[in-house]
Amino acid sequence: MSRKIIPIQTESQGEPMAGKPAWLKVRAPMSAEYKSIVAMMRTLKLNTVCEEASCPNIGGCWKQGSATFMILGRVCTRTCAFCDVATGKPDPVDPDEPVNLATAVAQIGLKHVVITSVDRDDLKDGGAGHYAAVIRELRERQPDVTIEILTPDFQRKPASCLDTVMAARPDIFNHNLETVPRLYRSVRPGARYFTSLRLLQRAKEIDPGVVTKSGVMVGLGEERDELLQVMDDMREAGVDILTIGQYLRPSINHHPVMKYWSPEEFEELKYLAEKKGFGMVASGPLVRSSFHADEVFAALKLSKQK
């Protein structure tokens, strides 16, 4: 039986922010498209990170027929202080998931697919083989679909795990650094900053043609200069696309919001990131890793053609 484990705070600064500013208020999802996708996901026994992580953009994205699939189950083996995904003992991997996911992609009519997962530290390969199986099934059934994957860090797993994933030839390899190194102990206690950074670098080394992508949240207690250093680290690792969004606290038991960054500050971060050489930057209060992922990828391809 899976269970929800609430993160324990080991570090905090200042006091939690009270009340969300106006620019963070979104309407609850009620569209017919949303209800239709929910019903299909339940029928095919599929999960989306949109639901599991309580994404604020779920109504808008699902209305446009866009969803980020979460493979390898609904229960994570780690306890990150920002995340609303359940933690506990995961269920066995569903061998029908690759076929069911490809079926859903065809029914929705997606042209760009985003696939992520929980951390599966309990598996010998961290789920790498399952990622590859999903990508291969999509390639076979939907050859015109572009595939973006958002993987775990495969920490303490063989280096061949990343080789397995990259051999399936995703179009975009995404792994989020999430926050600045100083905050990893309290925000991502099961992860290591330089392990994640090296994963992004190795993906580009294995396949120089793959687009690499990473994202950070702001509002966790980071300083502006720390964010700029993370940008520099990403560029040194060859990261092409950067996403920057506001951290929103899932519950009172999660890491507090230390600051709500204004739209103007997000615009400044976007400007500075572009000056550092990122091919494409999505920066805004409601931006998430898969936020308008198809449009961001299309814009990047267009910019490279100029």
CSV table of C-alpha atoms in Angstrom, one decimal, residues 1-209:
chain,number,residue,atom,x,y,z
A,1,MET,CA,0.0,0.0,0.0
A,2,SER,CA,1.6,3.3,-1.1
A,3,ARG,CA,1.6,6.1,1.4
A,4,LYS,CA,2.3,9.8,1.3
A,5,ILE,CA,5.4,10.8,3.3
A,6,ILE,CA,5.6,14.5,4.1
A,7,PRO,CA,9.1,16.0,3.7
A,8,ILE,CA,10.9,17.0,6.9
A,9,GLN,CA,12.4,20.5,6.8
A,10,THR,CA,16.1,20.6,7.6
A,11,GLU,CA,16.8,24.1,6.6
A,12,SER,CA,14.8,27.3,6.1
A,13,GLN,CA,15.4,31.0,6.0
A,14,GLY,CA,13.1,33.7,7.1
A,15,GLU,CA,9.3,33.3,7.2
A,16,PRO,CA,6.9,31.7,4.7
A,17,MET,CA,5.2,34.2,2.4
A,18,ALA,CA,1.5,34.8,3.0
A,19,GLY,CA,-1.0,34.9,0.2
A,20,LYS,CA,-0.4,34.4,-3.5
A,21,PRO,CA,-0.1,37.5,-5.7
A,22,ALA,CA,-2.7,38.1,-8.4
A,23,TRP,CA,-0.5,36.9,-11.3
A,24,LEU,CA,-0.5,33.4,-9.8
A,25,LYS,CA,-4.3,32.9,-9.7
A,26,VAL,CA,-5.6,30.4,-12.3
A,27,ARG,CA,-9.0,29.0,-13.0
A,28,ALA,CA,-9.9,25.4,-12.0
A,29,PRO,CA,-9.9,23.0,-15.0
A,30,MET,CA,-13.5,22.4,-16.2
A,31,SER,CA,-13.2,22.1,-20.0
A,32,ALA,CA,-14.7,19.2,-22.0
A,33,GLU,CA,-11.2,18.4,-23.3
A,34,TYR,CA,-9.9,18.1,-19.7
A,35,LYS,CA,-12.7,15.7,-18.7
A,36,SER,CA,-12.2,13.6,-21.8
A,37,ILE,CA,-8.5,13.2,-21.2
A,38,VAL,CA,-9.0,12.3,-17.6
A,39,ALA,CA,-11.5,9.5,-18.6
A,40,MET,CA,-9.0,8.2,-21.2
A,41,MET,CA,-6.1,8.2,-18.8
A,42,ARG,CA,-8.1,6.1,-16.3
A,43,THR,CA,-9.2,3.6,-19.0
A,44,LEU,CA,-5.7,3.1,-20.1
A,45,LYS,CA,-4.3,3.1,-16.6
A,46,LEU,CA,-2.0,6.0,-17.3
A,47,ASN,CA,-0.7,8.7,-15.0
A,48,THR,CA,0.2,12.4,-15.7
A,49,VAL,CA,2.5,14.6,-13.8
A,50,CYS,CA,0.0,17.3,-14.5
A,51,GLU,CA,-2.3,15.6,-11.9
A,52,GLU,CA,0.2,14.0,-9.6
A,53,ALA,CA,2.3,17.2,-9.1
A,54,SER,CA,-0.7,19.5,-8.9
A,55,CYS,CA,0.5,21.6,-11.9
A,56,PRO,CA,-1.3,25.0,-12.0
A,57,ASN,CA,-1.4,24.9,-15.9
A,58,ILE,CA,-3.4,21.6,-16.1
A,59,GLY,CA,-6.6,23.3,-17.3
A,60,GLY,CA,-5.0,25.3,-20.1
A,61,CYS,CA,-2.7,22.5,-21.3
A,62,TRP,CA,-5.3,19.8,-21.3
A,63,LYS,CA,-7.8,22.1,-23.1
A,64,GLN,CA,-5.2,22.3,-25.9
A,65,GLY,CA,-4.8,18.5,-26.0
A,66,SER,CA,-1.3,18.6,-24.3
A,67,ALA,CA,-0.3,16.4,-21.4
A,68,THR,CA,2.9,15.2,-19.7
A,69,PHE,CA,2.8,11.4,-19.1
A,70,MET,CA,4.3,10.0,-15.9
A,71,ILE,CA,5.6,6.5,-16.4
A,72,LEU,CA,6.8,3.9,-13.8
A,73,GLY,CA,3.9,4.4,-11.5
A,74,ARG,CA,2.6,7.0,-9.1
A,75,VAL,CA,4.8,6.4,-6.1
A,76,CYS,CA,8.3,7.9,-5.8
A,77,THR,CA,11.2,6.4,-3.8
A,78,ARG,CA,12.4,9.9,-2.8
A,79,THR,CA,11.1,12.7,-0.6
A,80,CYS,CA,11.8,16.1,-2.2
A,81,ALA,CA,10.6,19.0,-0.1
A,82,PHE,CA,8.9,20.8,-3.0
A,83,CYS,CA,7.1,17.9,-4.6
A,84,ASP,CA,3.4,16.7,-4.3
A,85,VAL,CA,4.0,13.3,-5.8
A,86,ALA,CA,3.4,10.4,-3.3
A,87,THR,CA,6.4,8.7,-1.7
A,88,GLY,CA,6.6,5.1,-0.5
A,89,LYS,CA,6.9,1.6,-1.9
A,90,PRO,CA,6.2,1.6,-5.6
A,91,ASP,CA,4.1,-0.8,-7.4
A,92,PRO,CA,5.6,-3.2,-10.0
A,93,VAL,CA,6.3,-1.7,-13.4
A,94,ASP,CA,3.4,-2.1,-15.8
A,95,PRO,CA,4.6,-4.0,-19.0
A,96,ASP,CA,1.6,-2.7,-21.0
A,97,GLU,CA,2.4,1.0,-20.3
A,98,PRO,CA,4.4,1.6,-23.5
A,99,VAL,CA,1.5,0.4,-25.7
A,100,ASN,CA,-1.1,2.2,-23.6
A,101,LEU,CA,0.8,5.4,-23.8
A,102,ALA,CA,1.3,5.2,-27.5
A,103,THR,CA,-2.5,4.6,-27.8
A,104,ALA,CA,-3.3,7.7,-25.8
A,105,VAL,CA,-0.9,9.8,-27.9
A,106,ALA,CA,-2.7,8.7,-31.0
A,107,GLN,CA,-6.2,9.3,-29.5
A,108,ILE,CA,-5.3,12.8,-28.3
A,109,GLY,CA,-3.5,13.6,-31.6
A,110,LEU,CA,-0.3,14.9,-30.0
A,111,LYS,CA,2.6,16.0,-32.2
A,112,HIS,CA,5.0,16.5,-29.3
A,113,VAL,CA,5.0,14.1,-26.3
A,114,VAL,CA,6.6,14.8,-22.9
A,115,ILE,CA,7.4,11.7,-20.8
A,116,THR,CA,8.6,11.9,-17.2
A,117,SER,CA,8.6,9.6,-14.2
A,118,VAL,CA,8.9,9.2,-10.5
A,119,ASP,CA,12.3,8.2,-9.1
A,120,ARG,CA,12.6,4.4,-9.0
A,121,ASP,CA,15.7,3.8,-6.9
A,122,ASP,CA,14.3,0.3,-6.2
A,123,LEU,CA,15.0,-0.8,-9.8
A,124,LYS,CA,18.5,-2.0,-10.9
A,125,ASP,CA,18.5,0.4,-13.9
A,126,GLY,CA,16.4,3.1,-12.3
A,127,GLY,CA,13.7,2.6,-15.0
A,128,ALA,CA,16.0,3.3,-17.9
A,129,GLY,CA,14.9,0.2,-19.8
A,130,HIS,CA,11.3,1.2,-19.4
A,131,TYR,CA,12.0,4.7,-20.7
A,132,ALA,CA,13.6,3.1,-23.8
A,133,ALA,CA,10.7,0.8,-24.3
A,134,VAL,CA,8.2,3.7,-24.2
A,135,ILE,CA,10.3,5.7,-26.7
A,136,ARG,CA,10.6,2.8,-29.1
A,137,GLU,CA,6.9,2.0,-29.0
A,138,LEU,CA,6.1,5.7,-29.8
A,139,ARG,CA,8.6,5.7,-32.6
A,140,GLU,CA,7.0,2.6,-34.1
A,141,ARG,CA,3.4,3.7,-33.8
A,142,GLN,CA,3.8,7.5,-34.1
A,143,PRO,CA,6.9,8.2,-36.2
A,144,ASP,CA,6.1,11.9,-36.7
A,145,VAL,CA,5.8,12.6,-33.0
A,146,THR,CA,8.7,14.5,-31.4
A,147,ILE,CA,9.6,12.9,-28.0
A,148,GLU,CA,10.8,14.8,-24.9
A,149,ILE,CA,11.8,12.9,-21.8
A,150,LEU,CA,12.3,14.3,-18.3
A,151,THR,CA,14.3,11.6,-16.5
A,152,PRO,CA,15.5,11.0,-12.9
A,153,ASP,CA,19.2,11.4,-12.2
A,154,PHE,CA,20.0,7.6,-12.2
A,155,GLN,CA,22.1,8.3,-9.1
A,156,ARG,CA,24.1,5.2,-7.9
A,157,LYS,CA,23.1,3.3,-11.0
A,158,PRO,CA,25.4,2.0,-13.8
A,159,ALA,CA,26.5,4.6,-16.4
A,160,SER,CA,24.9,2.3,-19.0
A,161,CYS,CA,21.5,3.4,-17.8
A,162,LEU,CA,21.8,6.7,-19.6
A,163,ASP,CA,23.3,4.9,-22.6
A,164,THR,CA,20.2,2.7,-22.7
A,165,VAL,CA,17.9,5.8,-22.7
A,166,MET,CA,19.9,7.7,-25.3
A,167,ALA,CA,20.1,4.7,-27.6
A,168,ALA,CA,16.3,5.0,-28.1
A,169,ARG,CA,16.9,8.5,-29.6
A,170,PRO,CA,14.7,11.0,-27.8
A,171,ASP,CA,14.5,14.4,-29.4
A,172,ILE,CA,14.9,16.3,-26.2
A,173,PHE,CA,16.6,15.1,-23.0
A,174,ASN,CA,15.4,17.0,-20.0
A,175,HIS,CA,16.6,16.7,-16.4
A,176,ASN,CA,15.8,19.5,-13.9
A,177,LEU,CA,18.4,20.9,-11.5
A,178,GLU,CA,15.4,22.4,-9.6
A,179,THR,CA,17.3,24.8,-7.4
A,180,VAL,CA,20.8,26.1,-6.4
A,181,PRO,CA,23.5,23.9,-4.9
A,182,ARG,CA,23.2,25.4,-1.4
A,183,LEU,CA,19.6,24.4,-1.0
A,184,TYR,CA,19.9,20.8,-2.2
A,185,ARG,CA,20.2,19.4,1.4
A,186,SER,CA,16.8,20.8,2.3
A,187,VAL,CA,15.0,20.8,-1.1
A,188,ARG,CA,16.4,17.7,-2.8
A,189,PRO,CA,18.0,15.6,0.0
A,190,GLY,CA,18.1,12.5,-2.1
A,191,ALA,CA,19.9,14.1,-5.0
A,192,ARG,CA,23.3,15.7,-5.7
A,193,TYR,CA,23.7,18.9,-7.8
A,194,PHE,CA,26.8,17.8,-9.7
A,195,THR,CA,25.3,14.4,-10.4
A,196,SER,CA,22.4,16.0,-12.1
A,197,LEU,CA,24.7,18.5,-13.9
A,198,ARG,CA,26.9,15.7,-15.2
A,199,LEU,CA,23.9,13.7,-16.4
A,200,LEU,CA,22.9,16.6,-18.7
A,201,GLN,CA,26.5,16.9,-19.9
A,202,ARG,CA,26.8,13.1,-20.6
A,203,ALA,CA,23.5,13.1,-22.6
A,204,LYS,CA,25.0,15.7,-25.0
A,205,GLU,CA,28.3,13.7,-25.2
A,206,ILE,CA,26.5,10.5,-26.0
A,207,ASP,CA,24.3,12.2,-28.7
A,208,PRO,CA,25.6,15.6,-29.8
A,209,GLY,CA,22.4,16.1,-31.8
